[in-house]
């Protein structure tokens, strides 16, 4: 089971409104009941016609899985940030239910303030998605496919690329037997700061100060070409962004 | 007054051990008492010979300011991550007191779990720095100048470059009139996750999955050359790091 479906099922099973839920794996040839207590109460009742099918599958499985639902009268939604609503079969009721968060099985997710982006092609379906989203989170936005793609792209910078920078920092620490945990308060504060200051204003560091000596020293210290390239490019980008102020 | 000195003075003024403190500006031609209540009690007593001079000045001012202290018998420390202890005058008692955090005046700093890296050339001075550091934080490490430089370099990736990625994400959102606040829970969780999972393991996203279609779509969506370069380089770097697993 994927990470999103794991957390979605956990969250939805806590709501009062959704009575019966079943998990269908992406091959669609097995049915399995979830841990949802309400579904146990209704254990005998086969959920042949759910209100909503939520396809919490990987991006490249959406087309194949949704094809198997091309005759359903239920609403079918996927949970991807980067896939258009039009990837779903044309003649069904279709929508998107995109929780903007990174999910891993180990980590608990607080859905309460997690933005959920919804999209549907008619008012009734949108309303149904809004009700479901509101039962999970206080932050629900209607966002069309073309805008959602930008949001997903921004999320790649803010999450995937950021995590890779943490990884590089971890490697630099490891090369000197320095505990990576020393950086955790800094990482936490960097993320925390933008609650009150915009990242544009919060920028600090050698590139922001145009401190050429430190930049030179850092480049001489880095050991891999890739790290040097990343250091150079990001420093240039910062210098370019703030250049006129210097 | 710089950001580090502002927060250091706030933190130190709350300890019981440090009795008198004065702030000397980087031109060294003015003396000004701080808000420290203990210093007010001892208001008449001129602090001519402090135990420690803490030069919480910018990196490029360290040499010039410390030169003015070349005759002192007190311990002189700077607070920089990237400047060697040897930048201080050779014949004085010298050291380093480096709090590994990003400081801005607006944001309160919790010193309690903030790593403080100390360095000195003799045991007595190191002990004095350790006592001062312990009175502020539970996380005190002795780290020599050459290793501290690596730590500072790692911090540039984890803090300065990460913040720049937030800034790019903010720009992408702004280009579509999407509120940047939608990304905050994601940013917070990305930082939070590495409390329990190493960034190497936590990596997700199109580059990690080698999802060429999404990468292509993202590159076509980005509007500035710099953003495209950064997207491409970081994606390559992720693909390289996990390439063998794919």
Coordinates of C-alpha atoms in Angstrom, one line a residue:
Chain A
X1 CA 0.0 0.0 0.0
X2 CA 1.4 3.4 -0.9
X3 CA 2.2 6.1 1.6
X4 CA -0.7 8.5 0.7
X5 CA -3.3 5.8 0.8
X6 CA -2.0 4.6 4.1
X7 CA -2.4 8.0 5.7
X8 CA -5.6 8.9 3.9
X9 CA -7.3 5.7 5.2
X10 CA -6.0 6.4 8.7
X11 CA -7.4 10.0 8.5
X12 CA -10.7 9.2 6.9
X13 CA -11.4 6.3 9.2
X14 CA -11.4 8.8 12.1
X15 CA -14.3 10.9 10.5
X16 CA -17.9 10.2 11.3
X17 CA -19.2 10.8 7.8
X18 CA -17.6 8.1 5.8
X19 CA -19.3 4.9 6.6
X20 CA -17.9 2.2 4.5
X21 CA -14.4 2.1 2.9
X22 CA -12.6 -0.6 1.1
X23 CA -9.1 -0.7 -0.2
X24 CA -8.6 -1.9 -3.7
X25 CA -5.1 -2.6 -4.8
X26 CA -3.8 -1.2 -8.0
X27 CA -4.3 -4.4 -9.8
X28 CA -8.0 -4.2 -8.9
X29 CA -8.2 -7.9 -8.6
X30 CA -8.3 -8.0 -4.8
X31 CA -10.6 -6.4 -2.3
X32 CA -9.5 -5.9 1.3
X33 CA -11.3 -4.2 4.2
X34 CA -9.5 -1.5 6.1
X35 CA -9.1 -1.1 9.8
X36 CA -11.9 1.4 9.8
X37 CA -14.3 0.4 12.7
X38 CA -17.3 1.6 10.8
X39 CA -16.4 -0.7 7.9
X40 CA -16.3 -3.6 10.3
X41 CA -19.8 -2.8 11.5
X42 CA -20.9 -3.0 8.0
X43 CA -18.7 -6.0 7.3
X44 CA -21.3 -7.9 5.4
X45 CA -22.3 -5.1 3.1
X46 CA -20.2 -5.2 -0.1
X47 CA -19.2 -1.7 -1.2
X48 CA -20.0 -2.1 -4.8
X49 CA -21.1 1.5 -5.5
X50 CA -19.1 3.9 -3.4
X51 CA -19.7 7.7 -3.6
X52 CA -16.1 8.3 -4.4
X53 CA -13.2 6.2 -5.7
X54 CA -9.9 7.7 -4.4
X55 CA -7.1 6.5 -6.6
X56 CA -4.1 7.0 -4.2
X57 CA -1.7 5.3 -6.6
X58 CA 1.5 6.4 -8.2
X59 CA 1.3 9.0 -11.0
X60 CA 2.1 6.5 -13.8
X61 CA -0.6 4.1 -12.6
X62 CA -3.4 6.6 -12.7
X63 CA -4.3 6.1 -16.3
X64 CA -4.2 2.3 -16.2
X65 CA -6.2 2.0 -12.9
X66 CA -8.8 4.6 -13.8
X67 CA -9.4 2.8 -17.1
X68 CA -10.8 -0.1 -15.1
X69 CA -13.4 2.3 -13.7
X70 CA -14.5 3.7 -17.0
X71 CA -18.0 2.3 -16.5
X72 CA -18.6 3.5 -12.9
X73 CA -21.2 6.0 -12.0
X74 CA -19.3 7.0 -8.9
X75 CA -16.9 10.0 -8.7
X76 CA -13.3 9.0 -9.4
X77 CA -10.5 11.2 -8.1
X78 CA -6.7 10.8 -8.1
X79 CA -4.4 12.3 -5.5
X80 CA -1.5 13.6 -7.6
X81 CA -0.1 17.1 -7.7
X82 CA 1.3 16.9 -11.2
X83 CA -1.3 14.8 -13.1
X84 CA -4.2 16.6 -14.8
X85 CA -7.8 15.8 -14.2
X86 CA -7.9 14.9 -17.9
X87 CA -5.8 11.9 -17.3
X88 CA -8.9 10.2 -15.9
X89 CA -11.4 8.6 -18.4
X90 CA -13.3 11.2 -20.3
X91 CA -16.9 10.0 -19.8
X92 CA -16.9 9.4 -16.0
X93 CA -17.4 11.9 -13.2
X94 CA -13.8 12.8 -12.4
X95 CA -11.9 14.9 -9.9
X96 CA -8.7 15.5 -7.9
X97 CA -8.1 15.3 -4.2
X98 CA -4.5 16.4 -3.6
X99 CA -3.2 16.6 -0.1
X100 CA -0.1 18.9 -0.2
X101 CA 2.2 17.0 2.1
X102 CA 5.1 14.5 2.0
X103 CA 4.0 11.1 3.4
X104 CA 6.2 8.4 4.8
X105 CA 4.8 5.4 6.6
X106 CA 6.9 6.0 9.8
X107 CA 5.8 9.5 10.4
X108 CA 2.3 10.5 11.7
X109 CA 0.6 13.2 9.7
X110 CA -1.6 16.0 11.2
X111 CA -4.3 16.4 8.6
X112 CA -5.9 19.2 10.5
X113 CA -3.8 22.0 8.9
X114 CA -2.8 20.2 5.8
X115 CA -3.8 21.9 2.6
X116 CA -6.1 19.8 0.5
X117 CA -6.5 20.9 -3.1
X118 CA -9.7 19.8 -4.8
X119 CA -11.0 19.9 -8.3
X120 CA -14.1 18.5 -10.1
X121 CA -16.0 19.1 -13.3
X122 CA -19.4 19.8 -11.8
X123 CA -20.7 21.6 -8.7
X124 CA -22.2 18.5 -7.0
X125 CA -19.0 16.6 -7.2
X126 CA -17.0 19.6 -6.0
X127 CA -19.3 19.9 -3.1
X128 CA -18.9 16.2 -2.2
X129 CA -15.1 16.6 -2.4
X130 CA -15.2 19.7 -0.3
X131 CA -17.2 17.9 2.4
X132 CA -14.8 15.1 2.5
X133 CA -11.8 17.5 2.6
X134 CA -13.4 19.6 5.3
X135 CA -13.9 16.5 7.4
X136 CA -10.2 16.0 7.4
X137 CA -8.6 19.5 7.2
X138 CA -9.3 23.2 7.9
X139 CA -7.4 24.2 4.8
X140 CA -9.3 23.3 1.6
X141 CA -8.7 25.0 -1.7
X142 CA -10.3 24.5 -5.1
X143 CA -7.4 24.6 -7.5
X144 CA -7.6 23.7 -11.2
X145 CA -5.2 21.3 -12.9
X146 CA -3.0 23.9 -14.6
X147 CA -2.4 25.8 -11.4
X148 CA -2.0 22.7 -9.3
X149 CA 0.9 21.7 -11.6
X150 CA 2.7 24.9 -10.5
X151 CA 2.0 24.2 -6.9
X152 CA 3.5 20.7 -7.3
X153 CA 6.5 22.2 -9.0
X154 CA 7.0 24.7 -6.2
X155 CA 6.7 21.7 -3.8
X156 CA 9.5 19.9 -5.6
X157 CA 11.8 22.9 -4.8
X158 CA 10.5 23.3 -1.2
X159 CA 10.5 19.6 -0.3
X160 CA 12.4 17.2 -2.7
X161 CA 15.3 19.6 -3.5
X162 CA 15.5 20.9 0.0
X163 CA 15.8 17.4 1.3
X164 CA 18.6 16.7 -1.1
X165 CA 20.5 19.7 0.3
X166 CA 20.0 18.2 3.8
X167 CA 21.5 15.0 2.3
X168 CA 24.5 16.9 1.0
X169 CA 25.0 18.6 4.4
X170 CA 24.7 15.1 6.0
X171 CA 27.5 13.9 3.6
X172 CA 29.8 16.8 4.4
X173 CA 29.3 16.1 8.2
X174 CA 29.9 12.4 7.7
X175 CA 33.2 13.1 5.8
X176 CA 34.5 14.7 9.0
X177 CA 32.8 12.4 11.5
X178 CA 30.7 15.3 12.7
X179 CA 27.2 14.4 13.9
X180 CA 24.5 15.6 11.5
X181 CA 22.3 16.2 14.5
X182 CA 24.3 19.4 15.1
X183 CA 22.5 20.9 12.1
X184 CA 19.0 19.9 13.2
X185 CA 18.2 23.0 15.2
X186 CA 19.4 25.1 12.3
X187 CA 17.3 23.2 9.7
X188 CA 14.3 23.4 12.0
X189 CA 14.7 27.2 12.5
X190 CA 15.2 27.8 8.8
X191 CA 11.9 26.2 8.1
X192 CA 10.3 27.8 11.1
X193 CA 11.5 31.3 10.2
X194 CA 9.3 31.6 7.1
X195 CA 6.2 31.4 9.3
X196 CA 6.9 35.1 10.0
X197 CA 9.4 36.3 7.4
X198 CA 9.2 35.7 3.7
X199 CA 12.1 33.5 2.3
X200 CA 13.0 36.4 0.1
X201 CA 13.7 38.6 3.2
X202 CA 15.1 35.7 5.3
X203 CA 18.1 35.0 3.1
X204 CA 21.5 35.1 4.8
X205 CA 24.9 33.6 4.1
X206 CA 28.1 34.2 2.1
X207 CA 26.3 34.5 -1.3
X208 CA 23.8 37.0 0.1
X209 CA 26.6 39.1 1.6
X210 CA 28.6 38.6 -1.6
X211 CA 31.4 37.3 0.6
X212 CA 33.8 36.2 -2.1
X213 CA 36.5 35.0 0.3
X214 CA 34.2 32.5 2.1
X215 CA 32.7 31.3 -1.2
X216 CA 36.2 30.6 -2.6
X217 CA 37.2 28.8 0.6
X218 CA 34.0 26.7 0.5
X219 CA 34.5 25.7 -3.1
X220 CA 38.1 24.6 -2.3
X221 CA 36.8 22.5 0.6
X222 CA 34.1 20.6 -1.3
X223 CA 35.3 17.3 -2.6
X224 CA 32.8 16.2 -5.3
X225 CA 32.2 18.0 -8.6
X226 CA 28.5 17.8 -8.2
X227 CA 28.6 19.5 -4.8
X228 CA 30.8 22.3 -6.3
X229 CA 28.4 22.7 -9.2
X230 CA 25.4 23.0 -6.8
X231 CA 27.3 25.4 -4.5
X232 CA 28.3 27.6 -7.5
X233 CA 24.9 27.6 -9.2
X234 CA 22.9 28.3 -6.0
X235 CA 25.4 31.0 -4.9
X236 CA 25.1 32.7 -8.4
X237 CA 21.3 32.5 -8.2
X238 CA 21.3 34.2 -4.8
X239 CA 23.8 36.8 -6.0
X240 CA 21.6 37.4 -9.0
X241 CA 18.4 37.7 -6.9
X242 CA 19.9 40.3 -4.5
X243 CA 22.6 41.7 -6.8
X244 CA 21.1 45.2 -7.1
X245 CA 21.0 45.7 -3.4
X246 CA 24.7 45.0 -2.9
Chain B
X1 CA 24.3 45.8 16.6
X2 CA 24.5 42.5 14.8
X3 CA 22.0 39.7 15.1
X4 CA 24.3 37.3 16.9
X5 CA 25.4 39.8 19.4
X6 CA 21.8 40.9 20.0
X7 CA 20.7 37.3 20.8
X8 CA 23.9 36.4 22.7
X9 CA 23.4 39.4 25.0
X10 CA 19.8 38.5 25.6
X11 CA 20.7 34.9 26.4
X12 CA 23.8 35.7 28.5
X13 CA 21.9 38.3 30.5
X14 CA 19.5 35.6 31.7
X15 CA 22.3 33.5 33.3
X16 CA 23.4 33.9 36.9
X17 CA 27.1 33.5 36.3
X18 CA 28.0 36.4 34.1
X19 CA 28.0 39.4 36.3
X20 CA 29.0 42.4 34.2
X21 CA 28.7 42.8 30.5
X22 CA 29.4 45.6 28.3
X23 CA 28.8 46.0 24.6
X24 CA 31.6 47.6 22.6
X25 CA 30.8 48.5 19.1
X26 CA 33.1 47.4 16.3
X27 CA 34.8 50.8 16.1
X28 CA 35.8 50.2 19.7
X29 CA 35.4 53.9 20.5
X30 CA 32.2 53.7 22.4
X31 CA 31.2 51.8 25.5
X32 CA 27.6 51.1 26.2
X33 CA 26.0 49.0 29.0
X34 CA 23.5 46.4 28.1
X35 CA 20.1 45.8 29.5
X36 CA 21.5 43.1 31.8
X37 CA 20.0 43.6 35.2
X38 CA 23.3 42.4 36.9
X39 CA 25.2 45.0 35.0
X40 CA 22.9 47.6 36.3
X41 CA 23.6 46.5 39.8
X42 CA 27.2 46.9 39.2
X43 CA 26.7 50.1 37.2
X44 CA 29.5 52.0 38.8
X45 CA 32.0 49.3 38.3
X46 CA 33.9 49.8 35.0
X47 CA 34.5 46.6 33.2
X48 CA 38.0 47.2 32.1
X49 CA 39.2 43.6 32.3
X50 CA 36.5 41.2 31.4
X51 CA 37.2 37.4 31.5
X52 CA 36.2 37.1 27.9
X53 CA 35.8 39.4 25.0
X54 CA 33.2 38.0 22.6
X55 CA 33.6 39.5 19.2
X56 CA 30.2 39.0 17.7
X57 CA 31.1 41.0 14.6
X58 CA 30.9 40.1 10.9
X59 CA 33.6 37.8 9.5
X60 CA 35.5 40.4 7.7
X61 CA 35.6 42.7 10.8
X62 CA 37.2 40.0 13.1
X63 CA 40.8 40.7 12.1
X64 CA 40.5 44.5 12.4
X65 CA 38.6 44.5 15.7
X66 CA 40.7 41.8 17.3
X67 CA 43.9 43.8 16.5
X68 CA 42.7 46.5 18.8
X69 CA 42.8 43.9 21.6
X70 CA 46.3 42.6 20.9
X71 CA 47.5 43.8 24.3
X72 CA 44.7 42.3 26.4
X73 CA 45.2 39.6 28.9
X74 CA 41.6 38.5 28.7
X75 CA 40.4 35.6 26.5
X76 CA 39.3 36.9 23.1
X77 CA 36.8 34.8 21.0
X78 CA 35.0 35.3 17.8
X79 CA 31.6 33.7 16.9
X80 CA 32.2 32.8 13.3
X81 CA 31.7 29.4 11.7
X82 CA 34.1 29.9 8.8
X83 CA 36.9 32.0 10.3
X84 CA 39.9 30.2 11.9
X85 CA 41.0 30.7 15.4
X86 CA 44.3 31.9 13.8
X87 CA 42.6 35.0 12.4
X88 CA 42.9 36.4 16.0
X89 CA 46.2 38.1 17.1
X90 CA 48.9 35.5 17.7
X91 CA 50.1 36.5 21.1
X92 CA 46.8 36.7 22.9
X93 CA 44.6 34.1 24.6
X94 CA 42.2 33.2 21.8
X95 CA 39.2 31.0 21.1
X96 CA 36.0 30.5 19.2
X97 CA 32.4 30.5 20.5
X98 CA 30.2 29.5 17.5
X99 CA 26.5 29.1 18.1
X100 CA 25.2 27.0 15.1
X101 CA 22.0 28.8 14.4
X102 CA 20.6 31.4 12.0
X103 CA 19.8 34.7 13.8
X104 CA 17.4 37.4 12.9
X105 CA 16.3 40.2 15.2
X106 CA 12.6 39.5 14.8
X107 CA 12.7 35.8 15.8
X108 CA 13.3 34.6 19.4
X109 CA 16.0 32.0 19.8
X110 CA 15.8 29.0 22.1
X111 CA 19.4 28.6 23.2
X112 CA 18.6 25.6 25.3
X113 CA 19.2 23.0 22.5
X114 CA 21.3 25.2 20.3
X115 CA 24.6 23.6 19.5
X116 CA 27.5 25.8 20.6
X117 CA 30.9 24.9 19.2
X118 CA 33.9 26.0 21.2
X119 CA 37.6 26.1 20.7
X120 CA 40.6 27.4 22.6
X121 CA 44.3 26.9 22.7
X122 CA 44.7 25.9 26.4
X123 CA 42.7 23.9 28.9
X124 CA 41.8 26.7 31.2
X125 CA 40.4 28.9 28.4
X126 CA 38.5 25.9 27.0
X127 CA 37.0 25.3 30.5
X128 CA 35.9 28.9 30.8
X129 CA 34.2 28.7 27.4
X130 CA 32.6 25.4 28.2
X131 CA 31.2 26.9 31.4
X132 CA 29.8 29.9 29.6
X133 CA 28.4 27.6 26.8
X134 CA 26.9 25.2 29.4
X135 CA 25.1 28.1 31.1
X136 CA 23.3 28.8 27.8
X137 CA 22.8 25.4 26.1
X138 CA 22.8 21.7 26.7
X139 CA 24.6 21.0 23.5
X140 CA 28.2 22.0 23.7
X141 CA 30.9 20.6 21.4
X142 CA 34.6 21.2 21.2
X143 CA 35.3 21.5 17.5
X144 CA 38.7 22.6 16.0
X145 CA 38.8 25.3 13.3
X146 CA 39.4 23.0 10.4
X147 CA 36.4 20.8 11.3
X148 CA 34.2 23.8 12.1
X149 CA 34.7 25.1 8.6
X150 CA 33.1 21.9 7.2
X151 CA 30.2 22.3 9.7
X152 CA 29.7 25.8 8.5
X153 CA 29.8 24.7 4.9
X154 CA 27.2 22.0 5.6
X155 CA 25.2 24.7 7.3
X156 CA 25.3 26.8 4.1
X157 CA 23.6 23.9 2.2
X158 CA 21.1 23.2 5.0
X159 CA 20.2 26.8 5.7
X160 CA 21.2 29.4 3.1
X161 CA 20.7 27.3 0.0
X162 CA 17.5 25.7 1.5
X163 CA 16.1 29.1 2.1
X164 CA 16.8 30.1 -1.5
X165 CA 14.8 27.1 -2.7
X166 CA 12.0 28.3 -0.5
X167 CA 12.3 31.6 -2.2
X168 CA 12.1 30.0 -5.7
X169 CA 9.0 28.1 -4.5
X170 CA 7.6 31.4 -3.3
X171 CA 8.2 32.9 -6.8
X172 CA 6.6 30.1 -8.6
X173 CA 3.5 30.4 -6.3
X174 CA 3.4 34.2 -6.8
X175 CA 3.5 33.8 -10.6
X176 CA 0.2 32.0 -10.4
X177 CA -1.3 34.0 -7.5
X178 CA -1.2 30.9 -5.3
X179 CA -0.6 31.6 -1.6
X180 CA 2.9 30.5 -0.5
X181 CA 1.3 29.6 2.8
X182 CA 0.0 26.4 1.1
X183 CA 3.5 25.1 1.2
X184 CA 4.3 25.8 4.8
X185 CA 3.1 22.5 6.3
X186 CA 5.1 20.7 3.6
X187 CA 8.2 22.7 4.4
X188 CA 7.8 22.2 8.1
X189 CA 7.3 18.5 7.7
X190 CA 10.3 18.2 5.4
X191 CA 12.5 19.7 8.1
X192 CA 10.7 17.7 10.8
X193 CA 11.0 14.3 9.1
X194 CA 14.8 14.2 9.4
X195 CA 14.4 14.1 13.2
X196 CA 13.6 10.4 12.7
X197 CA 14.7 9.5 9.2
X198 CA 18.0 10.4 7.6
X199 CA 17.7 12.8 4.6
X200 CA 19.3 10.1 2.5
X201 CA 16.4 7.8 3.2
X202 CA 13.7 10.5 3.2
X203 CA 14.3 11.5 -0.4
X204 CA 11.1 11.4 -2.6
X205 CA 10.0 13.2 -5.8
X206 CA 10.2 12.9 -9.5
X207 CA 14.0 12.7 -9.7
X208 CA 14.1 10.0 -7.0
X209 CA 11.6 8.0 -8.9
X210 CA 13.4 8.7 -12.2
X211 CA 10.0 10.0 -13.4
X212 CA 11.2 11.5 -16.7
X213 CA 7.8 12.6 -17.9
X214 CA 7.2 14.8 -14.8
X215 CA 10.7 16.2 -15.0
X216 CA 10.2 17.1 -18.6
X217 CA 6.8 18.8 -17.8
X218 CA 8.3 20.7 -14.9
X219 CA 11.2 22.0 -17.1
X220 CA 8.8 23.2 -19.7
X221 CA 6.8 25.0 -17.0
X222 CA 9.7 26.9 -15.4
X223 CA 10.1 30.4 -16.8
X224 CA 13.6 31.5 -15.9
X225 CA 16.8 30.0 -17.1
X226 CA 18.3 30.0 -13.6
X227 CA 15.3 28.0 -12.2
X228 CA 15.7 25.5 -15.1
X229 CA 19.4 25.1 -14.4
X230 CA 18.8 24.6 -10.7
X231 CA 16.0 22.1 -11.4
X232 CA 18.2 20.2 -13.8
X233 CA 21.3 20.1 -11.7
X234 CA 19.5 19.1 -8.5
X235 CA 17.5 16.4 -10.3
X236 CA 20.7 15.0 -11.8
X237 CA 22.4 15.0 -8.4
X238 CA 19.5 13.1 -6.9
X239 CA 19.4 10.6 -9.8
X240 CA 23.2 10.2 -9.4
X241 CA 22.9 9.6 -5.7
X242 CA 20.2 6.9 -6.1
X243 CA 21.0 5.8 -9.6
X244 CA 22.1 2.3 -8.7
X245 CA 19.0 1.5 -6.8
X246 CA 16.7 2.3 -9.8

